[in-house]
CSV table of C-alpha atoms in Angstrom, one decimal:
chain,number,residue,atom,x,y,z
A,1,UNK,CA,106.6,112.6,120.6
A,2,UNK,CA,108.5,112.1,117.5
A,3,UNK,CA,107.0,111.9,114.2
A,4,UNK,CA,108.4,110.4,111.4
A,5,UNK,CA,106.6,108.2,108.4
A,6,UNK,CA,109.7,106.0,107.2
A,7,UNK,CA,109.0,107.6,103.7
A,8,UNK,CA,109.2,110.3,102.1
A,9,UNK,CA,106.0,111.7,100.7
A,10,UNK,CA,105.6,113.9,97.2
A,11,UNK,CA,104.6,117.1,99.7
A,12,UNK,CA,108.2,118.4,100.3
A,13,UNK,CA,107.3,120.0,104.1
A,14,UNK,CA,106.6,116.4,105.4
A,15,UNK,CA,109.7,115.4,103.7
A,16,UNK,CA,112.2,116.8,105.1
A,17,UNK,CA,111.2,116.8,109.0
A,18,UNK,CA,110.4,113.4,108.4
A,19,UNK,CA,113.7,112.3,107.4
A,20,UNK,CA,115.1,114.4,110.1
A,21,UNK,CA,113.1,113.4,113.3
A,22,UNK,CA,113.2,109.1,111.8
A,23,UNK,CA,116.9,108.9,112.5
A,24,UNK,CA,116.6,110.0,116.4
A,25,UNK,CA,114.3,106.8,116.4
A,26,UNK,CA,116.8,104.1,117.9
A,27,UNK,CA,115.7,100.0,118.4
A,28,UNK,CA,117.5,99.0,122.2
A,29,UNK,CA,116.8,96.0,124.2
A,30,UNK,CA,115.6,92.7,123.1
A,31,UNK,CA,111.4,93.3,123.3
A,32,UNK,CA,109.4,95.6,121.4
A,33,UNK,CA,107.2,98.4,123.4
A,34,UNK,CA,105.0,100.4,122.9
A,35,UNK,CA,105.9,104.5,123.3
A,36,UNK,CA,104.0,106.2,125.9
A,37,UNK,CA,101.0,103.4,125.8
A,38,UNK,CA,98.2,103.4,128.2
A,39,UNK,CA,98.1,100.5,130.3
A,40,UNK,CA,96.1,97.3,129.0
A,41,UNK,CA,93.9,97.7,132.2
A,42,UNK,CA,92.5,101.2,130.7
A,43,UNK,CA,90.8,99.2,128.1
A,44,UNK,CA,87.6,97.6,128.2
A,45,UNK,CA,87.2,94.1,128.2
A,46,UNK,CA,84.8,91.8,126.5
A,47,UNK,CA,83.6,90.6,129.9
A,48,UNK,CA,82.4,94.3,131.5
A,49,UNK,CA,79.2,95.8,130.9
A,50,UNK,CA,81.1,98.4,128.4
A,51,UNK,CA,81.7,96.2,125.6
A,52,UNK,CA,80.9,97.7,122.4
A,53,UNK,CA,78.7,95.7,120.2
A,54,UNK,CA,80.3,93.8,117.1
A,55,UNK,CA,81.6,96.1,114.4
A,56,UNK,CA,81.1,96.9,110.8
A,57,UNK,CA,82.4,94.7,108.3
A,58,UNK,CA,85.1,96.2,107.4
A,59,UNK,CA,85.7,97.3,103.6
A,60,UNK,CA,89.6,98.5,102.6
A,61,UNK,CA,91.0,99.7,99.8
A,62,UNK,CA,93.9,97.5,98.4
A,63,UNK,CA,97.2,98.8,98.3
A,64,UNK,CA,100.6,97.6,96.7
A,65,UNK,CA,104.1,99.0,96.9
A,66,UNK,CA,105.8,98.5,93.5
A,67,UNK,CA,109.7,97.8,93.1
A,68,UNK,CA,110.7,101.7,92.6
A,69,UNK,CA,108.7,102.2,95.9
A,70,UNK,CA,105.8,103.5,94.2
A,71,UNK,CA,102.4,103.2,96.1
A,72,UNK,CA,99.4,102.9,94.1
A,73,UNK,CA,95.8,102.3,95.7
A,74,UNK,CA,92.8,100.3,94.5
A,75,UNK,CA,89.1,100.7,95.2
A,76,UNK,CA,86.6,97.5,95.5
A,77,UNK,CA,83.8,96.9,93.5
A,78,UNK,CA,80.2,95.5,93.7
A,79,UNK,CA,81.5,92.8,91.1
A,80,UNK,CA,84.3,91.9,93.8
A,81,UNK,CA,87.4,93.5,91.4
A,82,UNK,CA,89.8,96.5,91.9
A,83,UNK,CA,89.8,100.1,90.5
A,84,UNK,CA,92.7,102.7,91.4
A,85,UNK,CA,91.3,105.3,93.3
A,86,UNK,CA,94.1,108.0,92.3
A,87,UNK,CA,95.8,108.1,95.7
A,88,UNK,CA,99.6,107.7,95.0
A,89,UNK,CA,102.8,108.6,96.4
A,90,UNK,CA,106.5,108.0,95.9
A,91,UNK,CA,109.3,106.7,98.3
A,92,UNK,CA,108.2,104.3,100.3
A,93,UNK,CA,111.3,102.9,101.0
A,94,UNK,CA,112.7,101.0,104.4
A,95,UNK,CA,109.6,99.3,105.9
A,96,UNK,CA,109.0,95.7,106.1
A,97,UNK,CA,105.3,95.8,106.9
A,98,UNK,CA,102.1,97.7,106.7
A,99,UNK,CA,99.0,97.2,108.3
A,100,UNK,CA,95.5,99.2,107.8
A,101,UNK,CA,93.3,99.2,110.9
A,102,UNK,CA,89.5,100.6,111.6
A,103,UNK,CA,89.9,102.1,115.7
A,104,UNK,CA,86.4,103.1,115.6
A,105,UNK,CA,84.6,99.8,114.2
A,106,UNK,CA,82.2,101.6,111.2
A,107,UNK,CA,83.9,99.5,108.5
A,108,UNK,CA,86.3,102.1,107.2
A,109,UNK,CA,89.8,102.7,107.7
A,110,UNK,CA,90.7,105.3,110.5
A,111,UNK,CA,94.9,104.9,109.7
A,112,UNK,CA,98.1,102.5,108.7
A,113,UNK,CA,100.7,101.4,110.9
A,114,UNK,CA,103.8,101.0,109.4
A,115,UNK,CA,106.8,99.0,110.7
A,116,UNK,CA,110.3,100.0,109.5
A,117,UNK,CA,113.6,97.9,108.8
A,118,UNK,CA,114.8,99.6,112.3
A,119,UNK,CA,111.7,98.6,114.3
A,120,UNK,CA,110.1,101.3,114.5
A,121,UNK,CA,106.5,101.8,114.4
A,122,UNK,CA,104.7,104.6,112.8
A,123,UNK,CA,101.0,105.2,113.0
A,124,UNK,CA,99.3,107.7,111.1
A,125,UNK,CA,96.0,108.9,110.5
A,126,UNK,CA,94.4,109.2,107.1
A,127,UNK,CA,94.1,113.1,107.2
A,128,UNK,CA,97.6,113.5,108.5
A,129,UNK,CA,101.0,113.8,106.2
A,130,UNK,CA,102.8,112.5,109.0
A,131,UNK,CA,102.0,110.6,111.9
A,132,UNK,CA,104.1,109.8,115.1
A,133,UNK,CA,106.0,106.8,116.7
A,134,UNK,CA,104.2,104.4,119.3
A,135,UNK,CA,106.8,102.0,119.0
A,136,UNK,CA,110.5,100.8,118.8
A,137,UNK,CA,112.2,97.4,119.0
A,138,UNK,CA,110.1,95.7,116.7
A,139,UNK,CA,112.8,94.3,114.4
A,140,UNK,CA,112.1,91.0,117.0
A,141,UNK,CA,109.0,90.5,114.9
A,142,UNK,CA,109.0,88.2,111.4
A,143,UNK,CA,105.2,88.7,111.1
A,144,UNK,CA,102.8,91.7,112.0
A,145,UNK,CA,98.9,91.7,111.3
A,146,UNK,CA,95.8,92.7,112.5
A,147,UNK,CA,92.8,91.1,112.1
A,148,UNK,CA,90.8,94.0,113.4
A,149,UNK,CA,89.9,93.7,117.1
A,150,UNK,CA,90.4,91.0,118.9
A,151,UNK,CA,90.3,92.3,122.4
A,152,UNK,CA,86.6,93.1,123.4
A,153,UNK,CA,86.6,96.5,122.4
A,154,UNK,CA,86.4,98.7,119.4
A,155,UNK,CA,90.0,99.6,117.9
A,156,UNK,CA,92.4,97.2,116.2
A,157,UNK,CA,94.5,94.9,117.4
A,158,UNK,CA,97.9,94.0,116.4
A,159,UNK,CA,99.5,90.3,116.7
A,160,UNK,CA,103.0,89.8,115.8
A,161,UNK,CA,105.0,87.0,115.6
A,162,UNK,CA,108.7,86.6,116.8
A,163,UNK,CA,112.3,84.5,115.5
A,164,UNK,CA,111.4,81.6,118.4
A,165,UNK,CA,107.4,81.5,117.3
A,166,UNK,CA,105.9,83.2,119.7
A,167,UNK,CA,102.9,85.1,118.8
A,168,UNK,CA,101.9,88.5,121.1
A,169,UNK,CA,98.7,90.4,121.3
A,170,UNK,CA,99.1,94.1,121.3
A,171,UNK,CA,95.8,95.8,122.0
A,172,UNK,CA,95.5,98.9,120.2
A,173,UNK,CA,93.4,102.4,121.1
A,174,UNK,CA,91.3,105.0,119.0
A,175,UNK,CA,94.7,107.1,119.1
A,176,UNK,CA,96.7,104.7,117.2
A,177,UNK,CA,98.6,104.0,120.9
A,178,UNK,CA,99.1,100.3,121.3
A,179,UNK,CA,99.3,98.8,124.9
A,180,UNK,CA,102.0,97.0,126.0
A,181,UNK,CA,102.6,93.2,124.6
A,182,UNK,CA,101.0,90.0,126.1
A,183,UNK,CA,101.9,86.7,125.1
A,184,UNK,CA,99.1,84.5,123.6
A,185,UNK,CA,100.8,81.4,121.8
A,186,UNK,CA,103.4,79.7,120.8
A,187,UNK,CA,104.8,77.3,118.1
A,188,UNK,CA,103.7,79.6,115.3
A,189,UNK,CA,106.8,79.5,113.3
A,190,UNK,CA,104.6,76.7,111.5
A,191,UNK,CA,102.8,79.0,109.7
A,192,UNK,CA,104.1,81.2,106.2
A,193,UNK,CA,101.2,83.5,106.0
A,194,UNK,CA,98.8,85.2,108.1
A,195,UNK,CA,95.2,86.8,106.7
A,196,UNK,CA,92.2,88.3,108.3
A,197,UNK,CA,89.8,91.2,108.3
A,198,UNK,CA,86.4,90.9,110.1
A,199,UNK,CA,84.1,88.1,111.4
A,200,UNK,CA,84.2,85.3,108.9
A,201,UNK,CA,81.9,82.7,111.1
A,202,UNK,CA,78.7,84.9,111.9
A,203,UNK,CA,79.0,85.7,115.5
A,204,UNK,CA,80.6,89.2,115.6
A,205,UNK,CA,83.8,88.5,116.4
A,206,UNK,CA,86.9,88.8,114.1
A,207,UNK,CA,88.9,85.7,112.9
A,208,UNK,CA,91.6,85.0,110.9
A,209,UNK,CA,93.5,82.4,108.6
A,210,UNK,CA,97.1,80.9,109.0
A,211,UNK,CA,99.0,78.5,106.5
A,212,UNK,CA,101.3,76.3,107.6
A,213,UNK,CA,104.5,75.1,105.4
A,214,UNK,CA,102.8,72.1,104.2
A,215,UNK,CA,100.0,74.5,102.5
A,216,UNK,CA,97.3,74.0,104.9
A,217,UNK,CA,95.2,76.3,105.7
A,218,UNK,CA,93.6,77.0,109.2
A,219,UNK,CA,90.9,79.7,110.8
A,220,UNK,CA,91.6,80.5,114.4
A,221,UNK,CA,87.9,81.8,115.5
A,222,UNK,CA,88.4,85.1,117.3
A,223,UNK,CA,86.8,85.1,121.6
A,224,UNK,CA,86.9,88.6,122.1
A,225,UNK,CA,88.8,87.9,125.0
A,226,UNK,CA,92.4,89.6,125.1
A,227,UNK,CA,93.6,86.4,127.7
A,228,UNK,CA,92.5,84.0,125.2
A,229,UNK,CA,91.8,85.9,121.8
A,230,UNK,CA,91.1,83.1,119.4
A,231,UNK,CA,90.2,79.5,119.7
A,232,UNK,CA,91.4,75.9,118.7
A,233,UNK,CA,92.0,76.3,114.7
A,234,UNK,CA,89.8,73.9,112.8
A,235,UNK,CA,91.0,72.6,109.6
A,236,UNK,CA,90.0,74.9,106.0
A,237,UNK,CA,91.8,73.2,103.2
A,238,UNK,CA,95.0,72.3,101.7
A,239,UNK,CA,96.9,73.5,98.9
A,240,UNK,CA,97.8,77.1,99.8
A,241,UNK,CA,101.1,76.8,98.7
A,242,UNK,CA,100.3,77.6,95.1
A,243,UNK,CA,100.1,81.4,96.5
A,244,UNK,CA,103.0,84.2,97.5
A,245,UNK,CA,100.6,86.3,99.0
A,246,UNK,CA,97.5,86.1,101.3
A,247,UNK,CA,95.2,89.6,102.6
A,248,UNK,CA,92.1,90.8,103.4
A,249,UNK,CA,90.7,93.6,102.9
A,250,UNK,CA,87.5,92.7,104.6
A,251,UNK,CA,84.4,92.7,102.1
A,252,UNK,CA,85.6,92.9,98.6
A,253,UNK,CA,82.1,92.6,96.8
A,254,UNK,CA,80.0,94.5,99.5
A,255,UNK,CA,77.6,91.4,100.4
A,256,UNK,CA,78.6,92.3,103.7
A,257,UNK,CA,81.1,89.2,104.7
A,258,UNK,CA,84.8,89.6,105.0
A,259,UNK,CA,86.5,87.9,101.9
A,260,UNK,CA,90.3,86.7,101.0
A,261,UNK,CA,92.7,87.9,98.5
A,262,UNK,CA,95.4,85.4,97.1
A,263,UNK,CA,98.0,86.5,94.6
A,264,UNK,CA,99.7,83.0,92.8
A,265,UNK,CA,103.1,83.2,91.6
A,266,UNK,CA,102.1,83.9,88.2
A,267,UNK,CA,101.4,87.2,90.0
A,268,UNK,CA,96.9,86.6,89.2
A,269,UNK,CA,94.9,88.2,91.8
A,270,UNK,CA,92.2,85.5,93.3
A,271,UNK,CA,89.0,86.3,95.9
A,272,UNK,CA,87.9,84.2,97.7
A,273,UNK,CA,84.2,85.0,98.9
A,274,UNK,CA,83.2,85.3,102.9
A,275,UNK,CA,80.2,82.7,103.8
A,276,UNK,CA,79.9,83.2,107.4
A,277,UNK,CA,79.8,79.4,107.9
A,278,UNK,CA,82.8,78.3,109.9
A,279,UNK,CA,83.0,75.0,108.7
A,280,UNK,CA,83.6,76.4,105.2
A,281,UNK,CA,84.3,80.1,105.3
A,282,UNK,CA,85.0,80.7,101.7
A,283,UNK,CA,83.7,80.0,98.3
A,284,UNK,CA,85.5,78.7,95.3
A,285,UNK,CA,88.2,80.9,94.0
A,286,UNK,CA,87.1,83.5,91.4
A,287,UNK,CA,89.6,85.6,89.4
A,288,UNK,CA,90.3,88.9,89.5
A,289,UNK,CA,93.1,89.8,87.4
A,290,UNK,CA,96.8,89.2,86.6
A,291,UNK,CA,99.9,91.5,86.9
A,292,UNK,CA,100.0,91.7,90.7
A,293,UNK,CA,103.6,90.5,90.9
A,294,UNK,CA,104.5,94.2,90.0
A,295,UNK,CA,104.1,94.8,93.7
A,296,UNK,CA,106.7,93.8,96.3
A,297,UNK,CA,103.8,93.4,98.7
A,298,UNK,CA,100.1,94.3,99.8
A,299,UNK,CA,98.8,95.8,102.4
């Protein structure tokens, strides 16, 4: 299997094998797959006897990509703000989306997947300077996210969104392999943003927000069931559209409830607290900082 990262890192060995091995990678056909996958039937489901318990709230580090393609990572704090935590590294150029994900459900991230301009997708682990293609053709896709699993089992899911509004489910393994696409909705070219990272109702199961173009925001309550993987959206508020940039990073202030991070055009930094009541799933907006429009995006 290939392995590539779609940047090149500051340690010149990955570097240049990188670069060389990324431009074998080519995007054919119209529908994204996943390279050398297992089958969906290989995972467990949330209705066998197997099903893992619910999972650790998840707690990421915050991590923004500047306009000289600069990474620079922040730490949470206990007072729900961001410190760096002195990883950095230079070059990450050609992707259009990255996404952190915890495969083995104790809260911390086990490795990114990063999508490039081509399609390709890259997943690698946090002690690796590389990490190897399970994907190609994903240039289809507008939006990619994951709002940790949403399957049944343990690893991350990933949902991604294409041109017509279709959204697909592709169920991901402790490997970083993802199984091959199902379809699971459609019409959601009504949304701009996407956000989610953990349970945000109470009863183990991850969830996730959507605004549509109006500003309005909506949580989709996770099933644990990969046929049907979230249910009927209820309504959270309106408004949205005073922000460029929704994420979670799952629990920001370590109160143990997944929280929301919303930069505003002005480029301030806002959290919104978790309060594991469905019917009103965050508390009012607190500030964190300004500056954030430095970064072209956040992962």
């Amino acid at each position: 299997m290939a392995k590539t990262t779609g940047r090149h890192h500051t340690r010149t060995a990955a570097r240049a094998a990188a670069a060389a091995l990324t431009a074998a990678l080519v995007a054919t056909g119209t529908s994204a797959v996943a390279a050398d996958a297992p089958q969906p039937s290989l995972r467990a489901r949330a209705d066998q006897p197997a099903a893992a318990a619910a999972a650790a709230t998840p707690r990421f580090n915050l991590c923004g990509i500047d306009s000289n393609l600069f990474r620079v990572c922040f730490e949470s704090t206990r007072e729900g703000g961001f410190v760096p935590d002195n990883s950095e590294e230079r070059g990450w150029s050609g992707i259009r989306a990255v996404v952190k994900v915890d495969h083995t459900g104790d809260g911390r991230p086990d490795g990114i997947y990063t999508f490039g301009n081509s399609g390709s997708v890259n997943y690698r682990p946090p002690s690796e300077l590389w990490g190897d293609d399970v994907g190609y053709g994903w240039d289809i896709y507008n939006m990619t996210f994951s709002p940790g699993n949403i399957g049944g089992d343990v690893p991350s899911d990933i949902l991604a969104r294409d041109s017509k509004g279709d959204l697909y489910l592709y169920l991901g393994y402790e490997s970083g392999k993802l199984a091959k696409r199902t379809k699971v909705g459609y019409g959601w070219d009504i949304y701009t943003a996407f956000a989610g990272n953990g349970d945000l109702d109470g009863d183990g199961k991850n969830d996730f927000v959507a605004r549509d173009k109006s500003g309005v925001l909506w949580l989709y309550k996770g099933t644990g069931d990969a046929d049907a993987p979230y249910a009927k959206r209820t309504k959270i508020g309106s408004g949205w559209n005073t922000y460029d940039w929704l994420i979670s990073t799952g629990d920001v202030n370590r109160d143990g409830r997944s929280d929301l991070l919303a930069r505003d055009k002005s480029g301030v930094l806002w959290r919104y607290e978790g309060t594991g009541d469905a019917a009103a799933p965050y508390k009012p907006k607190a500030k964190i900082s300004g500056g954030w429009n430095i970064y072209s995006f956040l992962y």
